[in-house]
Amino acid sequence: MAKPVTRVHILAKELGVKSKVIVEKCQAEGMDVKNHMSTLSAGRAATIREWFSAGEHKTTVETAAPVDDKYRVNEQKKKTVQSEASSEEDKSEQQEVQEQKAPEQKPIPRSRLTGKTSTRHKTAAKAEKPEAEEHKPEEKKEQTASQKRSASDEPEQKKTDDGKQPQMVELPKAEDIKPAGPRLDSPAPAKLSGPKVVRMESVHKPRHHKKRPGKKGEETKPHFKKKPQTAPQPVPESAQPQPVKSKKDKKKKEHKGGEEEKIKIPKIAKKSKLRGRDVEERKARLAAARGKKVGFKTPRKIESKKKGEQQKPAEQQRPKKASISEPISVKSLSSALAVKVNDIILQLMKQGVMANANQSISVEAAELVALEFGVELEIEHQKTIEEQISEEFENRERNEVKRPAIVTMLGHVDHGKTSLLDKIRSASVASGEAGGITQHVSAYQAEIGGKKVTFLDTPGHAAFTSMRARGANMTDIVVLVVAADDGVMPQTVEAIRHAQAAEVPIVIALNKIDIPGVDTNKIYGQLAEHDLVPTEWGGQTDVIKTSAETGEGISELVEHLDLVADINEFKADPGIPATGWVVEARMTSTQGVVATVLIREGCMKKGDVILAGSGFGRIRSMKNSFGKSLKEAKSSMPVEVTGLSDVPSAGDKFFILRDINKAQKAAEEMKSQARERRLSKRSQVTLDNLFSQIEAGNVQELKVIIRADVQGSVDVLHKYISDLTTEEIRINIIHSGVGGVTEGDVVLAEASDAVIIGFNVVPDVKVKQLADAKGVDIRLYNVIYRITEELKDAMSGMLAPDEVEQTLGRLKVRDTFRVPGVGTIAGCYVTDGKVTRNSRVRLIRDNIVIKDNASVDSLKHFKEDVREIKSGYECGLKIAGYDDVKVDDQIEAYEIVEVKRTVE
Ligand SMILES: Nc1nc2c(ncn2[C@@H]2O[C@H](COP(=O)(O)OP(=O)(O)OP(=O)(O)O)[C@@H](O)[C@H]2O)c(=O)[nH]1
């Protein structure tokens, strides 16, 4: 659906110029346009189009100072912009060719040129149709000639692109064209009021930019409906008829007669007055036109424009610009926009956002609402106290010294992570650490042979990644544990991806080396396949052979990790007040809140004021990972502290502060912000918002996770998707694998801001729920070209998922019945949602799609035909045209719904 307004970057894309150029030009002309995200009314957009269109869109008064020719978009340039294939070099060559050609073309009226007809010609032709009817046969002839020429121009055009020969051929022929008189089917010229309008709006640029991408085989993919391109109908000015006798049109005719320059000069002098009136008039016309045709404009606006001066008091009071600070609640938006809360709730509902007055909404939702009410919304990001404190800590002067490395162990199940950690810890105890192993701890510092290393014992890859997702990049090094008797297994690969995504050094612990007959070379080969070429093979990855059983290689591993810390210069100032992360925290009945924190840098003492997430207080007690009471702890040390007022979350930052009141204020603020955050949606990169994120400079790299039914598909997708990398955006496939989308994929996608592409696979219900909760975009396909098409469209801001699949329910096949003459009936149990007679269904076996997009032939409850069956009931279902249903198969019921786009 078209929108009443647009944004600078969208218009820039359309015109093929940089947003910055438009912004600068607008500012120079006194328009209130701030940046590439600024909204533009349709009137303004039309004015800007004219500035940048080298005379094609004659829609506004000629009041603005001319745009520098290099920014004007002529036909040739537009073509270049649209053509994805053309390189920067081509562009500059093309410009050169045009510049050389320009003096030749100048004296020739545009209407005489063959090739593509400009919008202006179309207008002229339309306006003069009645008289032209008399010359129809002649015109038809001309049309055919033009068509031929236009077709033959294509190769000529290409030559130009190659820099061999410029376009605009057959100019003399065009002079022969003498179409005269208007055509019958032309609409009557618009009658407008307003004395200062020099030229009328004649041809609208198609407003609908968001359409489904074209199907395979189509040469081009128009993103909006173009009027069928008829043959060019150039109308020489001399032959133009004058059907309208009004003064205004006479004036218009004068302009067409080539006296534009003369008229421009006095208009420039009256610039500001004219612009205001003209823009207002244009807005009114466009609003009225839209209201009639598509009716998406709010009735309020149309009415107010119809009434002219008599605006409603509420609208009069409404500001043109408003600012608001995050988090944005419906109430605060209501007062900022001067719009009733109920009206805002209504607009949000139209966007599919359900919120009450006190609820927080996302920035995007707020911007869209503001847009609907014609208010430009500025979002002020107020620094939270935590951010202020964090900044203060970052900006402190430092006297840095080496600190122990912080290490996380990852690897396949049963490859020996826990055994290795236990061994290191007991070796550490044996090597003189006081106390004893009293309990299982989530982090501890080992000291073997004078080398200190801190180990984080996270429960799995997901925890490691979700910590990272929260900004808690606690780990300096990942130790990848690979059992020598088992080699690289699926979870090892997953761990490699997580570690690679975290961009931390990876050290391999080749464990269980004590087991006889292990083939290390085979494992090296497997590791090399995942870009981890061992140093023994001349690569960069260190492999330490260990045995948690015999203790072999343990001290070597610790020494090596210490060395990596040296090489990577993990440094910190041990003297400044400490800061770091919360590793885990719990409430106990005896000690209150007990939190294990990891000091990233600095020093903390018993009695210090601590702020950790929503908790604050004075440190009552402090213990090391062996249960020994401490008075002081330094960089890279994990310690257990008590004294916090509230249980912080794992991954929260902590700070040692001087002022307890400041700590209390910050903790309270964080508590309320955490609540607000939970309520408003997280803005994860999705294909829908990809373009706006690229434009805003938030994304230079699109991270993708691929899941497919077979390895062959994974390989093909790898190639196709990697090939989409452009100058503006790089595609980075961070993980790929065979089988359904897993929870691990979703966690990885969330942490890395990646999009998941599934080919012939589906996520199970739990995974889907997780993805929804985390705002992770899972895109499912069953045709490869659709993937590349949609990615391309997303990257160019043209994605139009106006048809969206909506899952209705899931069924489990409990039994199958063969009915002669009918086929196989699946005896199903609806485990989730519902299935209807009109649903589309897909058959899934082991998370792999076996049959998709099938319809339901029959749906029965016992012997009765039914329209739908809800969760908890059994049914007999026949999939149309498919009989290979097996017990334990899953059937997913879904429907395709049209969803209004909300993407900018
Ligand atoms: N022979 C031998 N066995 C080992 C070694 N390390 C671990 N094991 C055995 O391997 C099994 C699994 O070890 P764990 O330490 O529990 O493995 P894990 O990777 O922590 O497993 P999860 O915590 O389930 O992921 C246990 O029976 C250990 O005794 C080793 O170096 N040599």
PDB file of N, CA, C and O in Angstrom, residues 375-408:
ATOM      1  N   VAL A 375       3.541  14.202  12.319  1.00  0.00           N
ATOM      2  CA  VAL A 375       4.498  14.852  13.220  1.00  0.00           C
ATOM      3  C   VAL A 375       5.858  14.177  13.055  1.00  0.00           C
ATOM      4  O   VAL A 375       5.943  12.960  13.001  1.00  0.00           O
ATOM      5  N   GLU A 376       6.879  15.010  12.956  1.00  0.00           N
ATOM      6  CA  GLU A 376       8.231  14.452  12.869  1.00  0.00           C
ATOM      7  C   GLU A 376       8.737  14.195  14.282  1.00  0.00           C
ATOM      8  O   GLU A 376       8.792  15.112  15.102  1.00  0.00           O
ATOM      9  N   LEU A 377       9.056  12.963  14.549  1.00  0.00           N
ATOM     10  CA  LEU A 377       9.416  12.593  15.919  1.00  0.00           C
ATOM     11  C   LEU A 377      10.925  12.442  16.075  1.00  0.00           C
ATOM     12  O   LEU A 377      11.573  11.764  15.290  1.00  0.00           O
ATOM     13  N   GLU A 378      11.427  13.124  17.061  1.00  0.00           N
ATOM     14  CA  GLU A 378      12.854  13.019  17.346  1.00  0.00           C
ATOM     15  C   GLU A 378      13.025  12.213  18.622  1.00  0.00           C
ATOM     16  O   GLU A 378      12.404  12.521  19.634  1.00  0.00           O
ATOM     17  N   ILE A 379      13.809  11.159  18.546  1.00  0.00           N
ATOM     18  CA  ILE A 379      13.974  10.320  19.734  1.00  0.00           C
ATOM     19  C   ILE A 379      15.253  10.747  20.455  1.00  0.00           C
ATOM     20  O   ILE A 379      16.340  10.728  19.871  1.00  0.00           O
ATOM     21  N   GLU A 380      15.078  11.144  21.683  1.00  0.00           N
ATOM     22  CA  GLU A 380      16.264  11.532  22.460  1.00  0.00           C
ATOM     23  C   GLU A 380      16.706  10.338  23.284  1.00  0.00           C
ATOM     24  O   GLU A 380      15.918   9.780  24.045  1.00  0.00           O
ATOM     25  N   HIS A 381      17.936   9.978  23.088  1.00  0.00           N
ATOM     26  CA  HIS A 381      18.435   8.882  23.907  1.00  0.00           C
ATOM     27  C   HIS A 381      19.113   9.461  25.141  1.00  0.00           C
ATOM     28  O   HIS A 381      20.176  10.071  25.051  1.00  0.00           O
ATOM     29  N   GLN A 382      18.457   9.294  26.254  1.00  0.00           N
ATOM     30  CA  GLN A 382      19.056   9.802  27.491  1.00  0.00           C
ATOM     31  C   GLN A 382      19.934   8.716  28.082  1.00  0.00           C
ATOM     32  O   GLN A 382      19.507   7.582  28.222  1.00  0.00           O
ATOM     33  N   LYS A 383      21.141   9.128  28.416  1.00  0.00           N
ATOM     34  CA  LYS A 383      22.056   8.134  28.977  1.00  0.00           C
ATOM     35  C   LYS A 383      21.539   7.667  30.328  1.00  0.00           C
ATOM     36  O   LYS A 383      21.148   8.487  31.172  1.00  0.00           O
ATOM     37  N   THR A 384      21.564   6.356  30.508  1.00  0.00           N
ATOM     38  CA  THR A 384      21.147   5.838  31.793  1.00  0.00           C
ATOM     39  C   THR A 384      22.289   6.079  32.787  1.00  0.00           C
ATOM     40  O   THR A 384      23.427   6.327  32.377  1.00  0.00           O
ATOM     41  N   ILE A 385      21.939   5.973  34.065  1.00  0.00           N
ATOM     42  CA  ILE A 385      22.996   6.170  35.067  1.00  0.00           C
ATOM     43  C   ILE A 385      24.074   5.119  34.868  1.00  0.00           C
ATOM     44  O   ILE A 385      25.266   5.401  34.980  1.00  0.00           O
ATOM     45  N   GLU A 386      23.648   3.896  34.514  1.00  0.00           N
ATOM     46  CA  GLU A 386      24.629   2.837  34.307  1.00  0.00           C
ATOM     47  C   GLU A 386      25.579   3.200  33.171  1.00  0.00           C
ATOM     48  O   GLU A 386      26.788   3.008  33.268  1.00  0.00           O
ATOM     49  N   GLU A 387      24.997   3.758  32.101  1.00  0.00           N
ATOM     50  CA  GLU A 387      25.850   4.163  30.969  1.00  0.00           C
ATOM     51  C   GLU A 387      26.815   5.265  31.383  1.00  0.00           C
ATOM     52  O   GLU A 387      27.987   5.270  30.995  1.00  0.00           O
ATOM     53  N   GLN A 388      26.293   6.202  32.193  1.00  0.00           N
ATOM     54  CA  GLN A 388      27.168   7.286  32.643  1.00  0.00           C
ATOM     55  C   GLN A 388      28.314   6.735  33.487  1.00  0.00           C
ATOM     56  O   GLN A 388      29.472   7.096  33.301  1.00  0.00           O
ATOM     57  N   ILE A 389      27.943   5.816  34.389  1.00  0.00           N
ATOM     58  CA  ILE A 389      28.976   5.235  35.259  1.00  0.00           C
ATOM     59  C   ILE A 389      29.976   4.457  34.407  1.00  0.00           C
ATOM     60  O   ILE A 389      31.192   4.582  34.568  1.00  0.00           O
ATOM     61  N   SER A 390      29.442   3.682  33.467  1.00  0.00           N
ATOM     62  CA  SER A 390      30.291   2.872  32.597  1.00  0.00           C
ATOM     63  C   SER A 390      31.267   3.769  31.842  1.00  0.00           C
ATOM     64  O   SER A 390      32.449   3.451  31.706  1.00  0.00           O
ATOM     65  N   GLU A 391      30.759   4.899  31.352  1.00  0.00           N
ATOM     66  CA  GLU A 391      31.617   5.839  30.630  1.00  0.00           C
ATOM     67  C   GLU A 391      32.716   6.396  31.530  1.00  0.00           C
ATOM     68  O   GLU A 391      33.870   6.495  31.134  1.00  0.00           O
ATOM     69  N   GLU A 392      32.295   6.758  32.760  1.00  0.00           N
ATOM     70  CA  GLU A 392      33.293   7.273  33.720  1.00  0.00           C
ATOM     71  C   GLU A 392      34.404   6.244  33.913  1.00  0.00           C
ATOM     72  O   GLU A 392      35.580   6.586  33.936  1.00  0.00           O
ATOM     73  N   PHE A 393      33.984   4.977  34.052  1.00  0.00           N
ATOM     74  CA  PHE A 393      34.977   3.917  34.278  1.00  0.00           C
ATOM     75  C   PHE A 393      35.898   3.772  33.065  1.00  0.00           C
ATOM     76  O   PHE A 393      37.095   3.576  33.209  1.00  0.00           O
ATOM     77  N   GLU A 394      35.298   3.876  31.868  1.00  0.00           N
ATOM     78  CA  GLU A 394      36.097   3.714  30.644  1.00  0.00           C
ATOM     79  C   GLU A 394      37.128   4.824  30.506  1.00  0.00           C
ATOM     80  O   GLU A 394      38.222   4.613  30.002  1.00  0.00           O
ATOM     81  N   ASN A 395      36.725   6.024  30.943  1.00  0.00           N
ATOM     82  CA  ASN A 395      37.594   7.181  30.717  1.00  0.00           C
ATOM     83  C   ASN A 395      38.639   7.404  31.805  1.00  0.00           C
ATOM     84  O   ASN A 395      39.334   8.415  31.792  1.00  0.00           O
ATOM     85  N   ARG A 396      38.690   6.475  32.747  1.00  0.00           N
ATOM     86  CA  ARG A 396      39.675   6.677  33.816  1.00  0.00           C
ATOM     87  C   ARG A 396      41.095   6.494  33.297  1.00  0.00           C
ATOM     88  O   ARG A 396      41.324   5.754  32.343  1.00  0.00           O
ATOM     89  N   GLU A 397      42.011   7.177  33.967  1.00  0.00           N
ATOM     90  CA  GLU A 397      43.427   6.970  33.610  1.00  0.00           C
ATOM     91  C   GLU A 397      43.860   5.625  34.148  1.00  0.00           C
ATOM     92  O   GLU A 397      43.438   5.215  35.239  1.00  0.00           O
ATOM     93  N   ARG A 398      44.702   4.962  33.398  1.00  0.00           N
ATOM     94  CA  ARG A 398      45.057   3.600  33.778  1.00  0.00           C
ATOM     95  C   ARG A 398      46.551   3.395  33.862  1.00  0.00           C
ATOM     96  O   ARG A 398      47.315   3.981  33.097  1.00  0.00           O
ATOM     97  N   ASN A 399      46.892   2.498  34.755  1.00  0.00           N
ATOM     98  CA  ASN A 399      48.276   2.066  34.842  1.00  0.00           C
ATOM     99  C   ASN A 399      48.215   0.540  34.673  1.00  0.00           C
ATOM    100  O   ASN A 399      48.105  -0.205  35.640  1.00  0.00           O
ATOM    101  N   GLU A 400      48.229   0.107  33.426  1.00  0.00           N
ATOM    102  CA  GLU A 400      47.882  -1.283  33.143  1.00  0.00           C
ATOM    103  C   GLU A 400      49.042  -2.260  33.319  1.00  0.00           C
ATOM    104  O   GLU A 400      50.178  -1.968  32.965  1.00  0.00           O
ATOM    105  N   VAL A 401      48.702  -3.394  33.862  1.00  0.00           N
ATOM    106  CA  VAL A 401      49.667  -4.504  33.962  1.00  0.00           C
ATOM    107  C   VAL A 401      48.961  -5.769  33.461  1.00  0.00           C
ATOM    108  O   VAL A 401      47.741  -5.789  33.296  1.00  0.00           O
ATOM    109  N   LYS A 402      49.732  -6.797  33.229  1.00  0.00           N
ATOM    110  CA  LYS A 402      49.162  -8.035  32.705  1.00  0.00           C
ATOM    111  C   LYS A 402      48.142  -8.640  33.691  1.00  0.00           C
ATOM    112  O   LYS A 402      48.346  -8.565  34.904  1.00  0.00           O
ATOM    113  N   ARG A 403      47.088  -9.183  33.166  1.00  0.00           N
ATOM    114  CA  ARG A 403      46.113  -9.849  34.029  1.00  0.00           C
ATOM    115  C   ARG A 403      45.924 -11.284  33.524  1.00  0.00           C
ATOM    116  O   ARG A 403      46.176 -11.566  32.335  1.00  0.00           O
ATOM    117  N   PRO A 404      45.485 -12.192  34.394  1.00  0.00           N
ATOM    118  CA  PRO A 404      45.275 -13.575  33.950  1.00  0.00           C
ATOM    119  C   PRO A 404      44.181 -13.666  32.885  1.00  0.00           C
ATOM    120  O   PRO A 404      43.233 -12.875  32.901  1.00  0.00           O
ATOM    121  N   ALA A 405      44.338 -14.607  31.985  1.00  0.00           N
ATOM    122  CA  ALA A 405      43.338 -14.795  30.929  1.00  0.00           C
ATOM    123  C   ALA A 405      42.070 -15.410  31.518  1.00  0.00           C
ATOM    124  O   ALA A 405      42.127 -16.172  32.485  1.00  0.00           O
ATOM    125  N   ILE A 406      40.924 -15.060  30.922  1.00  0.00           N
ATOM    126  CA  ILE A 406      39.644 -15.661  31.339  1.00  0.00           C
ATOM    127  C   ILE A 406      39.238 -16.647  30.231  1.00  0.00           C
ATOM    128  O   ILE A 406      39.130 -16.260  29.072  1.00  0.00           O
ATOM    129  N   VAL A 407      39.069 -17.890  30.632  1.00  0.00           N
ATOM    130  CA  VAL A 407      38.925 -18.969  29.654  1.00  0.00           C
ATOM    131  C   VAL A 407      37.592 -19.702  29.834  1.00  0.00           C
ATOM    132  O   VAL A 407      37.175 -19.964  30.966  1.00  0.00           O
ATOM    133  N   THR A 408      36.933 -20.017  28.713  1.00  0.00           N
ATOM    134  CA  THR A 408      35.722 -20.842  28.761  1.00  0.00           C
ATOM    135  C   THR A 408      35.981 -22.141  28.006  1.00  0.00           C
ATOM    136  O   THR A 408      36.617 -22.117  26.950  1.00  0.00           O
TER     137      THR A 408
END
